[in-house]
Coordinates of C-alpha atoms and ligand atoms in Angstrom, one line a residue:
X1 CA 101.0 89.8 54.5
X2 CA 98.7 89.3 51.8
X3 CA 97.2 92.8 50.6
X4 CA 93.4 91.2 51.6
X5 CA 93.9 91.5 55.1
X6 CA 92.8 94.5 57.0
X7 CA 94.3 94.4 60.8
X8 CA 92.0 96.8 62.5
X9 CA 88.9 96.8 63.6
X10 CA 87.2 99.0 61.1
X11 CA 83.2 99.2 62.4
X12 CA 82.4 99.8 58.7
X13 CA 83.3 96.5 57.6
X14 CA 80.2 94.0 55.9
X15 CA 79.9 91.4 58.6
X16 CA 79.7 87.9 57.3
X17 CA 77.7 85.0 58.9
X18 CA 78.6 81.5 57.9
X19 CA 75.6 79.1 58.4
X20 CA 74.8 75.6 58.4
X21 CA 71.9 74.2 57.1
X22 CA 70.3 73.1 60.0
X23 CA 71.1 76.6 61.9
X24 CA 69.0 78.6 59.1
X25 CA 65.9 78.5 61.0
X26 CA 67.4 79.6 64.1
X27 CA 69.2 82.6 62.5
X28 CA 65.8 84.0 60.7
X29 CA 64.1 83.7 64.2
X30 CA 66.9 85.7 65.6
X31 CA 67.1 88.1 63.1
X32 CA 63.3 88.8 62.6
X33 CA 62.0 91.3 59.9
X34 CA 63.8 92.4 56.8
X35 CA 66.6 90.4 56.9
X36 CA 64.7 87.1 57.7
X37 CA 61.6 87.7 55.1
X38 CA 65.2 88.5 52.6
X39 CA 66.3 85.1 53.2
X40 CA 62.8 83.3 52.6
X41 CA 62.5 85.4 49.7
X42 CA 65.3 84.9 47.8
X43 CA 64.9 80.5 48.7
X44 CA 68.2 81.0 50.4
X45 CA 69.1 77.0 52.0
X46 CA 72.2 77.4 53.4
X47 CA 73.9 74.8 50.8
X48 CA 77.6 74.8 50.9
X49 CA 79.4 77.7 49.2
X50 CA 75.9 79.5 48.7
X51 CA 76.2 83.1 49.3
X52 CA 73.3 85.7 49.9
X53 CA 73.5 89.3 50.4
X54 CA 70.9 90.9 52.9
X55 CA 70.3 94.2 51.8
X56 CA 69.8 97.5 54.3
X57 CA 66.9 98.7 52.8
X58 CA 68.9 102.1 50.6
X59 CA 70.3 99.8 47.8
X60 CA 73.5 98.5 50.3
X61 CA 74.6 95.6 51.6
X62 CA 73.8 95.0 55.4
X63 CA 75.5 91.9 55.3
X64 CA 76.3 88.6 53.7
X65 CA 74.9 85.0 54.6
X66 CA 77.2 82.2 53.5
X67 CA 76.1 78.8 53.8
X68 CA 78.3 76.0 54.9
X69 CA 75.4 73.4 54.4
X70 CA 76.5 70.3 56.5
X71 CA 79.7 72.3 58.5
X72 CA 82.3 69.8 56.5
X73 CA 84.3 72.2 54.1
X74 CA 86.8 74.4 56.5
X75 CA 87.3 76.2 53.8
X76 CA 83.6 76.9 52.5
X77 CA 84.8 80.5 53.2
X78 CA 86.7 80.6 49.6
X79 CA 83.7 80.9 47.8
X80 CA 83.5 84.5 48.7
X81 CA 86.0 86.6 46.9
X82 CA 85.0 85.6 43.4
X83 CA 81.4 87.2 44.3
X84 CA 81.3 89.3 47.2
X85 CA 81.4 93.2 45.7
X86 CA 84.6 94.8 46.4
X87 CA 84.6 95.9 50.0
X88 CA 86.0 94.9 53.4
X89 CA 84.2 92.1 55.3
X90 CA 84.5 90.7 58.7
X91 CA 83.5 87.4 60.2
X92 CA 80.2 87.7 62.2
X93 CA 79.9 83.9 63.1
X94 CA 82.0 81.4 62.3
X95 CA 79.5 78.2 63.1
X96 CA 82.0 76.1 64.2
X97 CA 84.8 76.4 61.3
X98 CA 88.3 77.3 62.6
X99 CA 88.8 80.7 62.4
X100 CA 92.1 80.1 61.2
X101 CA 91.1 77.9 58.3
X102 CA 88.1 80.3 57.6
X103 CA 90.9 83.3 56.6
X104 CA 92.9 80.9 54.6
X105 CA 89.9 79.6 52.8
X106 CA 88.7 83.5 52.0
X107 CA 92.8 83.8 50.6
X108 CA 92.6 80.6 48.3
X109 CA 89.6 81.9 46.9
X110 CA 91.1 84.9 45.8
X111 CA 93.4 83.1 43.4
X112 CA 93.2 83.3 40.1
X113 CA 95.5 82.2 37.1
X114 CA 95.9 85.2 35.2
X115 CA 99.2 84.7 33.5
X116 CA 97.2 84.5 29.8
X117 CA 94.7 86.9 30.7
X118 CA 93.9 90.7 30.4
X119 CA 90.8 90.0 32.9
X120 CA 92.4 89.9 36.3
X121 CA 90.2 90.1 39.2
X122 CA 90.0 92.7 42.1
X123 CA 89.7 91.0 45.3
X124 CA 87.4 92.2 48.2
X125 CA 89.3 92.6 52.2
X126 CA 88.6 90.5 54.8
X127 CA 89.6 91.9 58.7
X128 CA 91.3 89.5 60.4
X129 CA 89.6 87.5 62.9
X130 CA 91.7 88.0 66.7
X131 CA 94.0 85.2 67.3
X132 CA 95.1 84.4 63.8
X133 CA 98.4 84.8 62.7
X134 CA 97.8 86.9 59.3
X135 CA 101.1 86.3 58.2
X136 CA 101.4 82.7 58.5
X137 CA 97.9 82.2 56.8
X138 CA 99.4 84.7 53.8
X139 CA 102.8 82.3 53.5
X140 CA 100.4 79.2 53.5
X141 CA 98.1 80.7 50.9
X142 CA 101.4 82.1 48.5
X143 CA 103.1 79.1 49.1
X144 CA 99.6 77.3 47.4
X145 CA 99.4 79.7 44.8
X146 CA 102.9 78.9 44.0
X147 CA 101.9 75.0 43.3
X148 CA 98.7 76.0 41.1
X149 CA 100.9 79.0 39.1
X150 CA 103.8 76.3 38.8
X151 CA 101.3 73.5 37.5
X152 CA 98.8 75.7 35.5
X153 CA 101.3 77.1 33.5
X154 CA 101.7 75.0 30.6
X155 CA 105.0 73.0 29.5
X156 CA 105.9 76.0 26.9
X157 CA 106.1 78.0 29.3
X158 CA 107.3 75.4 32.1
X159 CA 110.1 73.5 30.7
X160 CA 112.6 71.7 32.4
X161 CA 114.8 75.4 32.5
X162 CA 111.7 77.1 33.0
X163 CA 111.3 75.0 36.3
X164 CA 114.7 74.9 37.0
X165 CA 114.7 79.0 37.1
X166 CA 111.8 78.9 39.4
X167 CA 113.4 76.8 41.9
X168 CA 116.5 78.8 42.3
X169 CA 114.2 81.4 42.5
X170 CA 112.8 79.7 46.2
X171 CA 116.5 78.7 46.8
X172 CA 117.5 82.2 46.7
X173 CA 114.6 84.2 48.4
X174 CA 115.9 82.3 51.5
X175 CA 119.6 81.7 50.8
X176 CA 119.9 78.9 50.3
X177 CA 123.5 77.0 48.7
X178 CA 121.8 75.9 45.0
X179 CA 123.6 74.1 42.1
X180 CA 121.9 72.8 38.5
X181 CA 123.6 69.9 36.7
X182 CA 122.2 70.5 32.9
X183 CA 122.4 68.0 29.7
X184 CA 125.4 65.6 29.1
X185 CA 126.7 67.0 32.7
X186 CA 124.2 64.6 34.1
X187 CA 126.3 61.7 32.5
X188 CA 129.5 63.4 34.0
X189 CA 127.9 63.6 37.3
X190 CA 126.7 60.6 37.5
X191 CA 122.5 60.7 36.8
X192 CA 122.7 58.5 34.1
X193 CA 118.2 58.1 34.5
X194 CA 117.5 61.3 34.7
X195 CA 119.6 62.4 31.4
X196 CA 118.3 59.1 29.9
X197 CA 114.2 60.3 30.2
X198 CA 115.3 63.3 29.8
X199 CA 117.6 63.5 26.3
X200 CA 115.3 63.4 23.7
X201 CA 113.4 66.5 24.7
X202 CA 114.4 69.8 23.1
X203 CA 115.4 71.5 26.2
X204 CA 117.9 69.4 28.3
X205 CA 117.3 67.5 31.6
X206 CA 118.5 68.7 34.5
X207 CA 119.1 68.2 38.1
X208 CA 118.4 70.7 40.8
X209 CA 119.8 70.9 43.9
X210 CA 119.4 73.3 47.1
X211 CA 120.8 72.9 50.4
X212 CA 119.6 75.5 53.4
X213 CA 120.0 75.4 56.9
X214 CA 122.5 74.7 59.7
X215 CA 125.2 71.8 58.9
X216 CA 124.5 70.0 62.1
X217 CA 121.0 70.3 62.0
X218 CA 118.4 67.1 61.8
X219 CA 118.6 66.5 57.7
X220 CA 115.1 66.7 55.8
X221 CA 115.5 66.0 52.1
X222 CA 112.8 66.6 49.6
X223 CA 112.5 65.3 46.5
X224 CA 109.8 66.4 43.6
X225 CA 109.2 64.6 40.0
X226 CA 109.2 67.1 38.0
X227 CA 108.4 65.9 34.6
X228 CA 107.4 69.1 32.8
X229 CA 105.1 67.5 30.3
X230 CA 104.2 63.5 29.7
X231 CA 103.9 62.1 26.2
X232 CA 104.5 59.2 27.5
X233 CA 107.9 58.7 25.3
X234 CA 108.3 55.9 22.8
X235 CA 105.4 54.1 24.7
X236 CA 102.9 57.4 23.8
X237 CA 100.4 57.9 25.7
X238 CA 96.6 58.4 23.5
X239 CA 95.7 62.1 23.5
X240 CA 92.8 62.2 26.2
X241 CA 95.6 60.9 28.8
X242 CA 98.3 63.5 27.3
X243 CA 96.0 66.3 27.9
X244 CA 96.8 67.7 31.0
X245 CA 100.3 65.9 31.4
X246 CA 101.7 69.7 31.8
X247 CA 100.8 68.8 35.8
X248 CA 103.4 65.7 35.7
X249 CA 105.9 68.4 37.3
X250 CA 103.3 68.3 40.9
X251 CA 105.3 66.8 42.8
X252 CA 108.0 69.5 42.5
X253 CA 105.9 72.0 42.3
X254 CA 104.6 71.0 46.1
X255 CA 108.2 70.3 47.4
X256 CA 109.4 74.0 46.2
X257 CA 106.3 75.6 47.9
X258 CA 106.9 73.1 51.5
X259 CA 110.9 74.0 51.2
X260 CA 109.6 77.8 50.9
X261 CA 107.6 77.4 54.0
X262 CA 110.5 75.4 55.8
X263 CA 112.9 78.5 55.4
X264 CA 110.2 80.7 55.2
X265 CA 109.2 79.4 59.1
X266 CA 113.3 79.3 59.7
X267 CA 112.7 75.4 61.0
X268 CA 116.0 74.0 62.5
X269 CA 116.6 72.0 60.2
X270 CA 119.3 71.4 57.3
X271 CA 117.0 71.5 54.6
X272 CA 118.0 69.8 50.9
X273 CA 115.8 69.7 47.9
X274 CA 116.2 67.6 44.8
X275 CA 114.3 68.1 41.7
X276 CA 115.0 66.0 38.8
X277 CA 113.7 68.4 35.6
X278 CA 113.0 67.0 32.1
X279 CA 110.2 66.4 29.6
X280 CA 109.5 62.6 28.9
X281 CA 109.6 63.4 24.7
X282 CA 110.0 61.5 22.0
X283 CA 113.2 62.0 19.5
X284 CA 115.6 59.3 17.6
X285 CA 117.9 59.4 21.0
X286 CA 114.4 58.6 23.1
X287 CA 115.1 55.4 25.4
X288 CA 113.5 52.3 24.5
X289 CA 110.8 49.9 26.0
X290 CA 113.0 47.1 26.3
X291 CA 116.3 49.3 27.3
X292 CA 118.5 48.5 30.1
X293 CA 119.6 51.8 32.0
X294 CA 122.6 51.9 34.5
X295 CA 121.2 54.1 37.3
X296 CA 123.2 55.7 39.6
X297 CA 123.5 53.1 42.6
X298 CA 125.2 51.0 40.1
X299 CA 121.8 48.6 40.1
X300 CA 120.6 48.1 36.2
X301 CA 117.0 48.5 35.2
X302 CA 115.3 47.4 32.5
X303 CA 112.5 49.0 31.0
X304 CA 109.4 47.7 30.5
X305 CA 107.4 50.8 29.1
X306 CA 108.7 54.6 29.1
X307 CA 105.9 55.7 30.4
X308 CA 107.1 54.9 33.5
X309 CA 109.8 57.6 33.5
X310 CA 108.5 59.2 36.8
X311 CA 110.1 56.3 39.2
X312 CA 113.5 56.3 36.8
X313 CA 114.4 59.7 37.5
X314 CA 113.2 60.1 41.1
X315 CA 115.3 57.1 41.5
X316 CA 118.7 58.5 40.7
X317 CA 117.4 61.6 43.1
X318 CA 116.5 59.4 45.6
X319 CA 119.8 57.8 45.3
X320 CA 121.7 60.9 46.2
X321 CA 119.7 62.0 49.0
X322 CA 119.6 58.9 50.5
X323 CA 123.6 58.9 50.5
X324 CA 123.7 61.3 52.5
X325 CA 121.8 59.4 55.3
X326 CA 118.9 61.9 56.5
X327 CA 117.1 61.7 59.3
X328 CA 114.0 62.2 56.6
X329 CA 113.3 61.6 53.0
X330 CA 110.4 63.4 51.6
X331 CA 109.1 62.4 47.8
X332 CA 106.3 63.7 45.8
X333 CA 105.1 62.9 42.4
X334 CA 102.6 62.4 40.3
X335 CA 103.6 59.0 40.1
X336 CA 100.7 56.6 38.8
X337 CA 97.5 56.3 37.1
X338 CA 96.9 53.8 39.4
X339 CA 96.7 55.6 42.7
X340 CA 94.0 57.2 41.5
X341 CA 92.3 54.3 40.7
X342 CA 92.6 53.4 44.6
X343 CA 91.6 56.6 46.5
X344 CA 90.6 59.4 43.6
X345 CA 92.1 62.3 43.0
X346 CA 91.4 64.1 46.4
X347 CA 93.0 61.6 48.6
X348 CA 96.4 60.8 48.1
X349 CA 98.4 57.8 49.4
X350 CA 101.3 58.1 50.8
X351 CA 104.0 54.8 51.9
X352 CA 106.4 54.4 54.5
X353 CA 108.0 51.6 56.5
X354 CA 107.9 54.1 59.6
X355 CA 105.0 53.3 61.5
X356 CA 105.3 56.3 64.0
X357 CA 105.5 58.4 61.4
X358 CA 103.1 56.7 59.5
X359 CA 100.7 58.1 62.8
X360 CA 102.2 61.4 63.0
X361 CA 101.4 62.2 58.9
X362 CA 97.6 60.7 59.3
X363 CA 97.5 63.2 62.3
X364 CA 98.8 66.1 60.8
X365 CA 96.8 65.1 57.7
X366 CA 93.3 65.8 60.1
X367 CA 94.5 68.8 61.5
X368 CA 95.0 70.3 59.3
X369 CA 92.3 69.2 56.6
X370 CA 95.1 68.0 53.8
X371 CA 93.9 64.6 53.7
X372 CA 96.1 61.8 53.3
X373 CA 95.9 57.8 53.6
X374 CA 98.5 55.0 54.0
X375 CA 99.0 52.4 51.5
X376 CA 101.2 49.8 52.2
X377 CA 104.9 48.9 50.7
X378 CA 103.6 45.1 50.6
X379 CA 106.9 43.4 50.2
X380 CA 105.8 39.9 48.3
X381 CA 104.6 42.2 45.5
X382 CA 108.4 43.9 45.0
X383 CA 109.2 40.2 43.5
X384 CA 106.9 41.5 40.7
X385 CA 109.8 43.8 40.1
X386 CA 112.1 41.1 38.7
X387 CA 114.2 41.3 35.7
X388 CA 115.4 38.3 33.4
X389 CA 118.4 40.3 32.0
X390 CA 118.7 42.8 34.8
X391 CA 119.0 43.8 38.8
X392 CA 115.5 44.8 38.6
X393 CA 112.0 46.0 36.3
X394 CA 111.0 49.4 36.9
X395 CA 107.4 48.0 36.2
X396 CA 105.4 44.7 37.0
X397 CA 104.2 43.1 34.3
X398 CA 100.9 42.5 35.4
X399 CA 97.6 45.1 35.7
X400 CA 97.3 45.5 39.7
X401 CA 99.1 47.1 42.6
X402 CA 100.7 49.7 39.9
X403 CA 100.5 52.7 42.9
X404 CA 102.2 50.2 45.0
X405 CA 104.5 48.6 42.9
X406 CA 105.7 51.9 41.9
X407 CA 106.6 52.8 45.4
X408 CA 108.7 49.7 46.4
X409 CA 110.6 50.3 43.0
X410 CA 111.6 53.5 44.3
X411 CA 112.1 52.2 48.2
X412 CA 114.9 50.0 46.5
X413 CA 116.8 53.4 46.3
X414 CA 116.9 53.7 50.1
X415 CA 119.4 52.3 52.1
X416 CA 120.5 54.5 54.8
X417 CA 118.0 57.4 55.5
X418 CA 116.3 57.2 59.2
X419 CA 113.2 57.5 57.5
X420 CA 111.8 57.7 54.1
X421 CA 107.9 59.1 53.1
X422 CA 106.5 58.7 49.0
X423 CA 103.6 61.1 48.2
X424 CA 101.8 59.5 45.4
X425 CA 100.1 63.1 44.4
X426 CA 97.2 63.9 41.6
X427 CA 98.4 67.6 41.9
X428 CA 94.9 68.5 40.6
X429 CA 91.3 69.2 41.3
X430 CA 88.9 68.0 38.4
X431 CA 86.1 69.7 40.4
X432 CA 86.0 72.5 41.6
X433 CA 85.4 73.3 45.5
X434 CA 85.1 76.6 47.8
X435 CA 88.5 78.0 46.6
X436 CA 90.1 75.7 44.8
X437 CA 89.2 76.1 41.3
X438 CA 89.4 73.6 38.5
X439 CA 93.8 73.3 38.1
X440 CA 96.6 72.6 39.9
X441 CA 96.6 72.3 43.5
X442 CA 98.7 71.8 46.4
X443 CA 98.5 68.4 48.4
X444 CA 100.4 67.0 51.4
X445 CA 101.9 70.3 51.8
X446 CA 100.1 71.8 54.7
X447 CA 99.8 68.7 56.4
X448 CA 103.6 68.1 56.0
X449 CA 104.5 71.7 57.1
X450 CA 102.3 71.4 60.3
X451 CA 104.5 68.1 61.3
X452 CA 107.5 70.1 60.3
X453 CA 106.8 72.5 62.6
X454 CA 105.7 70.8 65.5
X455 CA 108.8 68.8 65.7
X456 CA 111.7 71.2 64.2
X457 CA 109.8 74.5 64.9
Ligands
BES501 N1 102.6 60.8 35.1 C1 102.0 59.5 34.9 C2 101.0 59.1 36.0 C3 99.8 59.9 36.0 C4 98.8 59.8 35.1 C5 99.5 60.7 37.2 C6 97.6 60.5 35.1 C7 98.3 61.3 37.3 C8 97.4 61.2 36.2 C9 103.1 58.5 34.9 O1 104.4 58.9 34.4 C10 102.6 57.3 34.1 O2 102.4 57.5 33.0 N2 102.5 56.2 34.8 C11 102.0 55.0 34.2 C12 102.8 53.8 34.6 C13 102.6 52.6 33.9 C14 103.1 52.7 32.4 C15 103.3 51.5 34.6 C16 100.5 54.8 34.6 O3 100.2 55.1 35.7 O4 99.7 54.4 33.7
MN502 MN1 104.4 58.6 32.3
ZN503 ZN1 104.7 60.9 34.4

């Protein structure tokens, strides 16, 4: 369990009452005197994330006030750690958020990337509210703080061994059967895409692959771009796009922490996770615009920009896990620019041909507040993919439909799964929210896990 959480019922504790807007009026009326003549005072208005401290009259704290302003934010609770002092707290009044989501809120918002930094934070303790499960809230919130660490730590520190390393490092923690396939192996092995984006960076591509689970078990695959940084190759990309290209390894940064909570939860399943691992760079060996790659179903591809290189190396790990015919296929990536476009960086799309699970994600997606929204794999756009001198383009020539487009390329690489799922992810918040700072940040994850578990748990 996460060192935060208190499980007692220590009277001392600060009591903490979360507030809407529209309830402020109610609560001073109820709580006549000091407290209430505090809160007009200080011009306290219950806004989201706003937090007041009601003092008890000999330089204490009798309690906190945290505004939740309209009741939308489940996890308005994060905005407490980072400025609460450093005692323990328990929840007086929820006001209708989930108690559940209230303690992981209070977790994430005790995160803090510290890996460059001698000014590391003490966290305040939070009892635990009766009813929730403090130890599956504390696997949620590491398996987050995995995805931010993963994605904030920049590509000098994160290269494709770097990410490699921390993969195994899941794998291991649960058991689970790994193998890397590293450099010029990757032409031996067959993942003639993933070595080709992959060769003209200074550390080598790889491949990694863990298996976990019972043999007979339903098979989940997952698969995670992980592009450690994005120049954009031989097609570069300006700088002001470049910038925070250290995140183009989100999607595997969200598959390791969902695979950790799979094993972590012990789901029957016969978990595998693929993570293609390179750095799209730009060398004298760099692939061409204008290349034609062999990929590893055999089909040929030519390449129309390499700043595409996401779909290429997914592709050939898509390939693999789709020979083995699971009952699900799992992708996430930080695929395109163009998803973004669509739905912004807080909503991400995600495609499948399954329309029950199509259902069963959207659902899980409200549950559980990881919102998601289906975009379609429009089938008289894949002509767009067309090649004159090969099987297919892993691009469209054209400006529109890139999130889509990008999706049926990689749906050409699935043959024989039962079903297949494709996360296009932003892996980031530009704005900061009640904890989730500016950074990386998990997406589809919790969602994915809850649907996970209600029908392998
Ligand atoms: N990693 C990028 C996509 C990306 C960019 C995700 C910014 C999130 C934020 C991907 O490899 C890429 O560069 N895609 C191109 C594709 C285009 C060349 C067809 C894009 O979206 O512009
Ligand atoms: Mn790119
Ligand atoms: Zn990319």
């Amino acid at each position: 369990m996460l060192e935060i959480f208190v499980d007692s019922r220590d009277a001392t504790a600060t009591p903490v009452w979360l507030l809407r807007s529209s309830r402020l009026k109610d609560w001073c009326d109820s709580h006549a005197g000091a407290a209430a003549a505090w809160v007009e005072t200080s011009g306290f208005k219950a806004e989201t994330g706003k937090v007041l401290l009601l003092p008890d009259g000999s330089g204490g704290a009798a309690g906190v006030l945290l505004g939740t302003g309209d009741g939308a934010d489940p996890f308005v609770t994060g905005a407490l750690p980072t400025v609460l002092p450093l005692r323990t707290y328990r929840f007086a009044d929820l006001d209708g958020i989930g108690a559940e989501n209230a303690v992981l809120g209070f977790a994430l918002g005790t995160y803090q990337f510290d890996r460059y930094t001698r000014k590391k934070r003490e966290n305040p303790c939070l009892i635990l509210p009766d009813g929730v499960d403090g130890e599956e809230v504390s696997r949620l919130a590491r398996a987050i703080f995995l995805v931010r660490d993963l994605i904030n730590t920049p590509a000098n520190d994160m290269n494709p061994a770097d990410l490699a390393i921390a993969a195994l490092k899941v794998a291991d923690v649960h058991g689970a059967n790994s193998r890397v396939i590293v450099g010029d192996e990757l032409l031996v092995e067959n993942y003639p895409m993933v070595h080709a984006v992959g060769r003209a960076a200074e550390v080598a591509p790889r491949l990694v692959d863990f298996t976990w689970g019972r043999a007979d078990a339903p098979k989940v695959t997952l698969v995670g771009k992980g592009v450690c940084f994005d120049t954009g190759g031989l097609d570069l990309k300006p700088s002001s796009a470049m910038l925070l290209m250290k995140k183009d390894m989100g999607g595997a940064a969200n598959v390791l922490a969902l695979a950790d909570l799979i094993m972590g939860a012990k789901l029957d399943v016969r978990l595998r996770v693929l993570i293609p691992a390179v750095e799209n760079n730009v060398a004298g060996n760099a692939f061409r615009p204008g290349d034609v790659l062999q990929s590893r179903k055999g089909m040929t591809v030519e390449i129309g920009n390499t700043d595409a290189e996401g779909r290429l190396v997914l592709a050939d790990a898509l390939t693999e896990a789709d020979s083995e015919a699971p009952d699900l296929v799992i992708d996430m990536a930080t695929l395109t620019g163009a998803a973004r476009t669509a739905l912004g960086p807080d909503l991400p799309p995600f495609y499948t041909h399954d329309d029950a699970l199509a259902v069963e994600i959207a659902q899980a997606a409200s549950t559980t507040f990881d919102p998601l929204w289906r975009m379609p794999l429009w089938q008289p756009y894949d002509s767009w993919l067309s090649s004159k001198i090969a099987d297919v383009n892993h691009i469209s020539d054209g400006p529109f439909a890139g999130s889509i487009t990008a999706a049926l390329f990689l749906g050409r690489f699935i043959e024989k799964s039962k079903a297949w799922v494709h996360f296009d992810i932003y892996g980031w918040m530009p704005k900061p929210r009640p904890g989730r700072p500016v950074g990386g940040e998990a997406q589809a994850i919790r969602a994915l896990y809850c649907l996970l578990k209600s029908r392998f748990g």
